[in-house]
Amino acid sequence: MVNVAIIGVGTVGKSVADILEKNKKLISARAGKEINVVKGVVRDRRKKRDVSIPLTIDINEVLEDDSIDIVVELMGGVDEPFKVIKKALTKGKAVVTANKALLAYHRYDLQEIAGDIPIGYEASVAGGIPIINALKVGLSANQILSIKGIMNGTCNYMLTKMRDEGVSFDVILKEAQELGYAEADPTFDVGGFDAAHKLLILASIAYGIDAKPEDILIEGIEDINEYDMDFAKEFGYSIKLLAIAKKSDHSVELRVHPALVKNSQMIAKIDGVMNGISVIGDFVGETLYYGPGAGGDATASAVVADIVEIVRAGQSSPMLGFKKPHESQILKLLPAEEMESEYYIRMKVGDKSGVLADITKILANHDISIETILQRPAEDNDKAMLLCATHTCKEKQIKQAISEIEALDALEDKISMIRIED
Ligand code: NAP
Ligand code: HSE
């Protein structure tokens, strides 16, 4: 018999308890032992919750209990769960977590502290999709050339509704929160940080790279508006929040940002709360992973899979997949200004002669070639929206051009820029 405690019995924790109860016999058969949830830890005992496991508000009742074999951390946050997991590991307890924010900062610390004690974190990236296992085990023969994916269900849900139903940003964010998709602080979702946390975890398995969120380019979806959605529709694109890792000879670029993706691409067809990830390996070619990226049951499915694997096999491979250092671990992060893309920029301008000429001159001065330009009337009569797509250039070229265009008298607002991923 294996005893499990769940620290954090919220959206995901409750679903973990439910799955272990409902599929008990099947899970025991797969794991080879009976798995019992003996305790759940919460902050507020008075909250009404539909769970039958014994609850406590004292974490030490779990950490100091030698009969508990596996601690499942589902409380969220960074510092507090780090302390809790460290203590559980030093007590020899195996750990399962869905906490990508914690792993974005402390995955290498935890790997070191854990040693041979198992840590499962399948649920930390893309909810119910077994992408960690795919990268760590299934693709271990390959150099990973790129990872490109939709890794935040909340943003994908919101962008899909904004595109299909014209619903406003605030209304749809509230809905995503009610459905249990969003983080406790939803700015993690809409600001791109949650997707960045996930990308960093995958980049460690793929490349052994030890980067933190502060080291990489992260932009969210807060500035996307109906003009962008209309432009995307008119030119056959969808707007998606993408998390991208791309390897070149000596460097890796890691970035998270909204992107215009041609509707013919698979990734453009991934809608709602679904996540989708493309991984290209040098021998296998392109592989695709699709499934629910958020929500209690989907996430708990991955948490329980980790529990089953720990009971069945123990620590079958190092937490982040590398048994010893490899040259990929000295790959440099490509500085953001050196990254290349095509760009879409939205400019609100005074509708006067010469404005377009001034803008195109600045773009030409920075050797930026225009692919498409459109003018749309703005809400106020004497203003216009200029929507422009460029050919490929470096990030530093477009950023410099944008700052010069923003300095023109005719500019009414800050420029909004979206990268185009073909
Ligand atoms: P949640 O619904 O907010 O639940 C958090 C639970 O942790 C609550 O039961 C809360 O207690 C408890 N808790 C928080 N701080 C605590 C503390 N200091 N001591 C004891 N208990 C504490 O969060 P969730 O959505 O289940 O997410 C849990 C984790 O899974 C997070 O790391 C999240 O990033 C990750 N995750 C979530 C999803 C998802 O779709 N929701 C998907 C993938 C990963 P009270 O109930 O008393 O407040
Ligand atoms: N808030 C996250 C999302 C939960 O929306 O994808 C899953 O990690």
PDB file of N, CA, C and O in Angstrom, residues 21-44:
ATOM      1  N   GLU A  21      -9.868   7.945  -6.432  1.00  0.00           N
ATOM      2  CA  GLU A  21     -11.011   7.252  -5.836  1.00  0.00           C
ATOM      3  C   GLU A  21     -11.782   6.468  -6.917  1.00  0.00           C
ATOM      4  O   GLU A  21     -12.017   5.276  -6.791  1.00  0.00           O
ATOM      5  N   LYS A  22     -12.109   7.161  -7.988  1.00  0.00           N
ATOM      6  CA  LYS A  22     -12.980   6.590  -9.017  1.00  0.00           C
ATOM      7  C   LYS A  22     -12.301   5.440  -9.773  1.00  0.00           C
ATOM      8  O   LYS A  22     -12.922   4.424 -10.073  1.00  0.00           O
ATOM      9  N   ASN A  23     -11.033   5.610 -10.086  1.00  0.00           N
ATOM     10  CA  ASN A  23     -10.311   4.592 -10.881  1.00  0.00           C
ATOM     11  C   ASN A  23      -9.381   3.756 -10.008  1.00  0.00           C
ATOM     12  O   ASN A  23      -8.370   3.243 -10.493  1.00  0.00           O
ATOM     13  N   LYS A  24      -9.740   3.615  -8.751  1.00  0.00           N
ATOM     14  CA  LYS A  24      -8.854   2.983  -7.767  1.00  0.00           C
ATOM     15  C   LYS A  24      -8.355   1.602  -8.202  1.00  0.00           C
ATOM     16  O   LYS A  24      -7.152   1.334  -8.183  1.00  0.00           O
ATOM     17  N   LYS A  25      -9.281   0.762  -8.645  1.00  0.00           N
ATOM     18  CA  LYS A  25      -8.894  -0.623  -8.958  1.00  0.00           C
ATOM     19  C   LYS A  25      -7.971  -0.673 -10.168  1.00  0.00           C
ATOM     20  O   LYS A  25      -6.963  -1.369 -10.170  1.00  0.00           O
ATOM     21  N   LEU A  26      -8.342   0.087 -11.185  1.00  0.00           N
ATOM     22  CA  LEU A  26      -7.520   0.125 -12.401  1.00  0.00           C
ATOM     23  C   LEU A  26      -6.120   0.659 -12.076  1.00  0.00           C
ATOM     24  O   LEU A  26      -5.096   0.118 -12.512  1.00  0.00           O
ATOM     25  N   ILE A  27      -6.096   1.721 -11.290  1.00  0.00           N
ATOM     26  CA  ILE A  27      -4.813   2.349 -10.949  1.00  0.00           C
ATOM     27  C   ILE A  27      -3.958   1.402 -10.106  1.00  0.00           C
ATOM     28  O   ILE A  27      -2.746   1.273 -10.331  1.00  0.00           O
ATOM     29  N   SER A  28      -4.573   0.678  -9.163  1.00  0.00           N
ATOM     30  CA  SER A  28      -3.803  -0.296  -8.356  1.00  0.00           C
ATOM     31  C   SER A  28      -3.228  -1.380  -9.258  1.00  0.00           C
ATOM     32  O   SER A  28      -2.099  -1.820  -9.069  1.00  0.00           O
ATOM     33  N   ALA A  29      -4.024  -1.800 -10.235  1.00  0.00           N
ATOM     34  CA  ALA A  29      -3.542  -2.853 -11.142  1.00  0.00           C
ATOM     35  C   ALA A  29      -2.343  -2.349 -11.940  1.00  0.00           C
ATOM     36  O   ALA A  29      -1.356  -3.048 -12.125  1.00  0.00           O
ATOM     37  N   ARG A  30      -2.455  -1.103 -12.387  1.00  0.00           N
ATOM     38  CA  ARG A  30      -1.341  -0.548 -13.185  1.00  0.00           C
ATOM     39  C   ARG A  30      -0.109  -0.313 -12.322  1.00  0.00           C
ATOM     40  O   ARG A  30       1.018  -0.561 -12.741  1.00  0.00           O
ATOM     41  N   ALA A  31      -0.327   0.183 -11.124  1.00  0.00           N
ATOM     42  CA  ALA A  31       0.813   0.545 -10.270  1.00  0.00           C
ATOM     43  C   ALA A  31       1.384  -0.681  -9.560  1.00  0.00           C
ATOM     44  O   ALA A  31       2.536  -0.678  -9.133  1.00  0.00           O
ATOM     45  N   GLY A  32       0.562  -1.699  -9.388  1.00  0.00           N
ATOM     46  CA  GLY A  32       1.012  -2.902  -8.674  1.00  0.00           C
ATOM     47  C   GLY A  32       0.780  -2.805  -7.173  1.00  0.00           C
ATOM     48  O   GLY A  32       1.075  -3.741  -6.433  1.00  0.00           O
ATOM     49  N   LYS A  33       0.301  -1.671  -6.711  1.00  0.00           N
ATOM     50  CA  LYS A  33       0.003  -1.494  -5.284  1.00  0.00           C
ATOM     51  C   LYS A  33      -1.234  -0.623  -5.137  1.00  0.00           C
ATOM     52  O   LYS A  33      -1.513   0.208  -6.023  1.00  0.00           O
ATOM     53  N   GLU A  34      -1.881  -0.750  -3.999  1.00  0.00           N
ATOM     54  CA  GLU A  34      -3.028   0.120  -3.733  1.00  0.00           C
ATOM     55  C   GLU A  34      -2.520   1.515  -3.353  1.00  0.00           C
ATOM     56  O   GLU A  34      -1.548   1.640  -2.607  1.00  0.00           O
ATOM     57  N   ILE A  35      -3.165   2.541  -3.914  1.00  0.00           N
ATOM     58  CA  ILE A  35      -2.736   3.924  -3.620  1.00  0.00           C
ATOM     59  C   ILE A  35      -3.849   4.620  -2.843  1.00  0.00           C
ATOM     60  O   ILE A  35      -4.982   4.703  -3.318  1.00  0.00           O
ATOM     61  N   ASN A  36      -3.499   5.106  -1.639  1.00  0.00           N
ATOM     62  CA  ASN A  36      -4.505   5.752  -0.805  1.00  0.00           C
ATOM     63  C   ASN A  36      -4.157   7.207  -0.551  1.00  0.00           C
ATOM     64  O   ASN A  36      -3.019   7.510  -0.188  1.00  0.00           O
ATOM     65  N   VAL A  37      -5.153   8.075  -0.705  1.00  0.00           N
ATOM     66  CA  VAL A  37      -4.930   9.470  -0.300  1.00  0.00           C
ATOM     67  C   VAL A  37      -5.298   9.567   1.171  1.00  0.00           C
ATOM     68  O   VAL A  37      -6.458   9.397   1.543  1.00  0.00           O
ATOM     69  N   VAL A  38      -4.287   9.824   2.006  1.00  0.00           N
ATOM     70  CA  VAL A  38      -4.548   9.781   3.449  1.00  0.00           C
ATOM     71  C   VAL A  38      -4.764  11.167   4.037  1.00  0.00           C
ATOM     72  O   VAL A  38      -5.296  11.302   5.135  1.00  0.00           O
ATOM     73  N   LYS A  39      -4.348  12.218   3.302  1.00  0.00           N
ATOM     74  CA  LYS A  39      -4.549  13.564   3.852  1.00  0.00           C
ATOM     75  C   LYS A  39      -4.518  14.613   2.746  1.00  0.00           C
ATOM     76  O   LYS A  39      -3.814  14.463   1.742  1.00  0.00           O
ATOM     77  N   GLY A  40      -5.283  15.679   2.967  1.00  0.00           N
ATOM     78  CA  GLY A  40      -5.210  16.849   2.086  1.00  0.00           C
ATOM     79  C   GLY A  40      -4.922  18.072   2.940  1.00  0.00           C
ATOM     80  O   GLY A  40      -5.449  18.177   4.066  1.00  0.00           O
ATOM     81  N   VAL A  41      -4.078  18.977   2.425  1.00  0.00           N
ATOM     82  CA  VAL A  41      -3.779  20.200   3.174  1.00  0.00           C
ATOM     83  C   VAL A  41      -4.398  21.388   2.446  1.00  0.00           C
ATOM     84  O   VAL A  41      -4.252  21.517   1.224  1.00  0.00           O
ATOM     85  N   VAL A  42      -5.088  22.247   3.201  1.00  0.00           N
ATOM     86  CA  VAL A  42      -5.682  23.463   2.628  1.00  0.00           C
ATOM     87  C   VAL A  42      -5.321  24.641   3.531  1.00  0.00           C
ATOM     88  O   VAL A  42      -4.755  24.466   4.600  1.00  0.00           O
ATOM     89  N   ARG A  43      -5.680  25.845   3.037  1.00  0.00           N
ATOM     90  CA  ARG A  43      -5.424  27.043   3.848  1.00  0.00           C
ATOM     91  C   ARG A  43      -6.614  27.344   4.745  1.00  0.00           C
ATOM     92  O   ARG A  43      -6.463  27.711   5.896  1.00  0.00           O
ATOM     93  N   ASP A  44      -7.807  27.159   4.175  1.00  0.00           N
ATOM     94  CA  ASP A  44      -9.023  27.599   4.853  1.00  0.00           C
ATOM     95  C   ASP A  44      -9.937  26.388   5.072  1.00  0.00           C
ATOM     96  O   ASP A  44     -10.550  25.878   4.133  1.00  0.00           O
TER      97      ASP A  44
END
